[in-house]
Every structure is written in structure tokens, then in C-alpha cells.
C-alpha positions as a printed Julia matrix, in Angstrom:
259×3 Matrix{Float64}:
 132.21  103.07  110.53
 129.24  104.17  112.69
 128.33  101.86  115.56
 125.38   99.68  114.45
 122.18   99.66  116.48
 121.71   96.12  117.75
 118.18   94.78  117.41
 116.09   92.0   118.92
 112.74   90.76  117.58
 110.15   89.23  119.91
 107.08   87.7   118.29
 105.4    84.31  118.61
 104.61   84.21  114.86
 107.57   83.0   112.74
 106.26   84.78  109.63
 105.99   88.07  111.5
 109.58   87.72  112.69
 110.69   86.91  109.16
 108.92   90.0   107.78
 110.69   92.29  110.26
 114.02   90.53  109.72
 113.72   90.95  105.94
 112.98   94.65  106.26
 115.89   95.2   108.66
 118.3    93.5   106.28
 117.74   96.35  103.81
 118.22   99.16  106.36
 121.88  100.05  107.0
 122.96  100.86  110.53
 120.85   98.17  112.2
 122.09   94.71  113.16
 119.72   91.91  114.19
 121.34   89.94  117.01
 118.57   87.71  118.37
 114.97   86.55  117.95
 112.58   85.24  120.6
 109.23   83.5   120.17
 107.76   84.14  123.63
 107.82   86.71  126.41
 109.4    84.53  129.12
 112.45   83.66  127.03
 112.7    87.28  125.9
 112.9    88.61  129.46
 115.88   86.4   130.27
 117.63   86.97  126.96
 117.14   90.73  126.74
 118.46   91.23  130.27
 121.61   89.3   129.33
 122.29   90.46  125.76
 121.04   94.03  126.26
 120.39   94.97  122.62
 119.83   98.63  121.81
 116.38   98.16  120.28
 113.62   95.58  120.42
 110.61   95.05  118.17
 108.12   93.65  120.66
 104.85   91.94  119.75
 102.17   92.98  122.24
  99.99   89.87  122.4
 101.71   86.49  122.82
 100.77   83.25  124.59
 101.94   83.28  128.19
 103.69   86.51  129.12
 102.61   89.36  126.84
 105.0    91.86  125.31
 103.9    94.56  127.75
 104.41   92.22  130.71
 107.83   91.24  129.4
 108.88   94.87  129.21
 107.62   95.61  132.7
 109.61   92.62  134.0
 112.86   94.22  132.8
 114.62   96.69  135.06
 114.81  100.22  133.66
 118.58  100.0   133.2
 118.28   96.8   131.13
 115.21   97.8   129.11
 116.12   98.56  125.48
 114.47  101.1   123.23
 111.12   99.61  122.22
 108.99   99.61  119.09
 105.75   97.77  119.78
 104.16   95.74  116.97
 100.56   94.51  117.12
  97.47   93.8   115.06
  95.34   95.9   117.42
  95.18   99.64  118.05
  93.96   99.49  121.66
  97.36   99.48  123.38
  98.59  102.96  122.42
  98.39  104.54  125.87
 100.08  101.55  127.54
 102.78  101.73  124.89
 103.61  105.3   125.73
 103.41  104.61  129.47
 106.35  102.27  128.8
 108.12  105.02  126.82
 107.91  103.04  123.6
 109.48  104.86  120.67
 106.71  103.87  118.32
 103.71  101.61  117.88
 103.3    99.77  114.57
 100.14   98.07  113.4
 100.3    94.82  111.46
 100.62   94.48  108.55
 103.5    96.93  108.92
 103.68   99.69  106.34
 107.14  100.36  104.83
 106.98  104.12  105.38
 105.88  103.69  109.01
 108.67  101.15  109.51
 111.23  103.67  108.25
 109.79  106.41  110.47
 110.08  104.15  113.51
 113.71  103.33  112.64
 114.48  107.02  112.26
 113.08  107.67  115.75
 115.26  104.85  117.06
 118.32  106.27  115.29
 117.74  109.72  116.81
 117.18  108.3   120.29
 120.27  106.09  120.0
 122.5   109.03  119.07
 121.01  111.1   121.88
 121.75  108.39  124.45
 125.26  107.94  123.13
 125.83  111.68  123.37
 124.64  111.65  126.98
 127.14  108.89  127.65
 129.82  111.27  126.32
 130.64  109.15  123.3
 131.74  111.37  120.43
 128.99  110.91  117.89
 127.11  113.5   115.82
 124.28  115.21  117.7
 120.78  114.34  116.5
 119.53  116.62  113.74
 117.19  119.37  114.94
 113.61  119.49  113.72
 112.87  121.61  110.67
 111.73  125.12  111.69
 111.68  126.82  108.28
 111.06  125.63  104.73
 112.97  127.37  101.95
 110.76  127.43   98.84
 112.29  128.41   95.5
 109.96  129.51   92.72
 111.81  130.73   89.66
 114.04  133.57   90.83
 112.11  134.03   94.09
 112.84  132.4    97.46
 110.07  132.22  100.05
 110.62  131.23  103.68
 107.7   129.39  105.3
 107.8   128.78  109.05
 106.94  125.21  110.03
 104.64  126.49  112.78
 102.53  128.24  110.1
 102.03  125.03  108.11
  98.58  123.56  108.69
  98.93  120.39  106.68
 101.2   118.77  104.09
  99.98  116.57  101.25
 101.9   114.32   98.89
 102.23  115.58   95.34
 103.86  112.81   93.32
 107.52  112.64   94.38
 107.17  116.02   96.1
 104.89  117.54   98.75
 102.61  120.58   99.0
 102.57  122.77  102.1
  99.29  124.44  103.06
  99.9   127.59  105.11
  97.68  130.62  105.59
  95.52  129.9   102.57
  98.55  129.5   100.28
 100.23  126.4    98.86
 103.96  125.84   98.38
 105.65  122.98   96.55
 108.54  121.34   98.44
 110.87  119.17   96.36
 111.08  116.39   98.93
 108.89  113.32   99.37
 106.36  113.29  102.18
 107.97  110.4   104.1
 111.25  112.34  104.44
 109.43  115.46  105.65
 107.65  113.35  108.28
 111.03  112.45  109.79
 112.15  116.1   109.91
 109.15  117.63  111.7
 108.7   117.91  115.47
 106.37  115.03  116.48
 105.01  117.19  119.31
 103.52  119.48  116.66
 103.02  117.34  113.56
 101.74  113.84  112.91
 101.55  111.83  109.75
  97.95  110.62  109.41
  98.11  108.89  106.04
 100.61  107.79  103.42
  99.78  111.03  101.65
  99.19  113.53  104.49
 100.76  115.17  107.55
  98.75  117.44  109.84
  99.63  119.99  112.5
  98.12  118.51  115.64
  96.43  121.67  116.91
  94.56  121.98  113.58
  92.46  118.85  114.28
  88.99  119.93  115.39
  87.04  116.7   115.0
  87.83  113.02  114.55
  85.11  110.72  113.25
  85.74  106.96  113.33
  85.02  105.01  110.15
  83.94  101.38  109.9
  87.32  100.11  108.66
  89.19  101.6   111.68
  90.3   104.59  109.63
  89.05  108.02  110.69
  87.9   111.24  109.04
  89.55  114.4   110.38
  87.97  117.83  110.15
  90.5   120.63  110.53
  89.91  124.11  111.89
  89.91  125.57  108.37
  87.18  123.15  107.29
  89.48  120.79  105.38
  88.78  117.07  105.56
  91.55  114.48  105.75
  91.41  110.72  106.01
  93.53  109.18  108.79
  94.67  105.63  108.11
  94.46  102.96  110.83
  98.22  102.51  110.5
  98.78  106.01  111.9
  95.88  106.15  114.36
  97.69  105.03  117.57
 100.37  107.74  117.29
  97.76  110.34  116.3
  95.45  109.53  119.25
  98.39  109.69  121.66
  99.47  113.05  120.19
  95.92  114.45  120.5
  95.68  113.27  124.14
  99.05  114.85  124.9
  98.02  118.11  123.23
  94.76  118.16  125.2
  96.67  117.59  128.47
  99.02  120.46  127.65
  96.04  122.75  127.0
  94.49  121.8   130.36
  97.79  122.43  132.16
  98.23  125.82  130.54
  94.65  126.77  131.4
  95.23  125.89  135.07
  98.47  127.86  135.14
  96.7   130.82  133.54
């Protein structure tokens, strides 16, 4: 049997811990080993037990989740998925190399995406430790689209956005649409997060297609793409999207300086 990924949950709210624990119980390959209700206890316990992954609440009485993580030495710091009701900690999250950043109330699809990132990172670390486990799957580079007797190959880099279409998804590439017989949430796990970001339960966008982001009153945002398309970005996906846009902007600046 595959080695389970051991998990700790740190949150001062018992109901929040219960919600995460209930979700984990239905995801094979993950084993909850401990819960903590405050940052101080978590620092001591995590350093001793050394679980593979921790769901860490950001804001707690006393020592915050971010402070607790910084108090751990790098060699004893587990993989981290931050959980919070606020979207203002995204850059600090990625400074701490957090795998993901989930907003409360946690969405099921986003929860599964975060676990998939943890699974990939876990296998990568195990491979680096020379344990014989399967290498992490590579990102999808080409979509194979079958229409009747025809087969069309669509490069991922040519895809501008992907929208849910019932149980399937529609690719938008070069003014054409292609139906992919896979649900959107599975495609989100297969695409390179340096190039693509899920922005809504029903949409994925190629990061360099985003031309304008307009904040809405409910903490969602309206995206205008380079081809004039408009997409709504849900608050659940905003932290990861903003971090991806900042990273893309930094890469553009670096390339301009090198040029």
C-alpha cells in the first residue's frame, strides 16, 4: 500500500477543525495524526511529531499561524496549507513556501486541489530522498480532442481559457472551442500552475491573458482578458490568482532587464 501522508490540523475553532477532519476522512492517502488549538502548542508538537502536512489557521489568539511556522526550523517544518477567513495574507503565505492558501468557508474543489498539490510535493520529496515511489505526473502539454472520426491536438500553451460545460469542459484557443470530456476540477490539477489558474468553480484562465482585474464589492473580481472576454473571479481563488499575477509580472520585469 502507498505510504499515507500524515496530517496535522491547527485551528483555534473546534468547528473549523471538525470540518477539515471530516473532509480528510473521505480522501484516501491522507492520515490525520494530531490536532492543535493554538500556535504555541502546535510549535512544540509539530517539531516532535513531524507530520508531512499541516493545515494551519492564520489568525489565532496568542501566536498566529504564520508566527508558529516561522518558529519551526526549516528541517522540521512540514508542507503547509494555510486556512483563513481573510485574503490579505497571500504574499506572506508564499514567502513561507505554503503549498496553498484556502479561504473559509473552504470549497470542496479547492480543498481537493490543495490536497493534489500536497500529494505531488510529497512524492517529489520522497523521490529526492531516493525512496522508490512513482515520479509526480507531468503537467498536461497537449489535449487530444476527438470529434467523430477526427482527432485534433491542441497545445496547452495555446489555450486562453477553459470553462465548465456540464460534466465536461470547453477549451477556448485561437478563436475556436473544443470540448474535453473531463470535468474542470480534474483539468485544474493537470495544468502547470505557473501558466494557468482556476479563477472560479467554472473557469480556468491562462495567466498571461489577464489584462485587467476589477475588484467587486463582495471580494470577487471581474477579469478582462486580452481578447476582450470577461470572467468572474471568485474570492475563493483570489489569493492564488493575485500571487500568480505578481509572479508573472516579476518574470516580465526580469526578462526586460535581461533583454
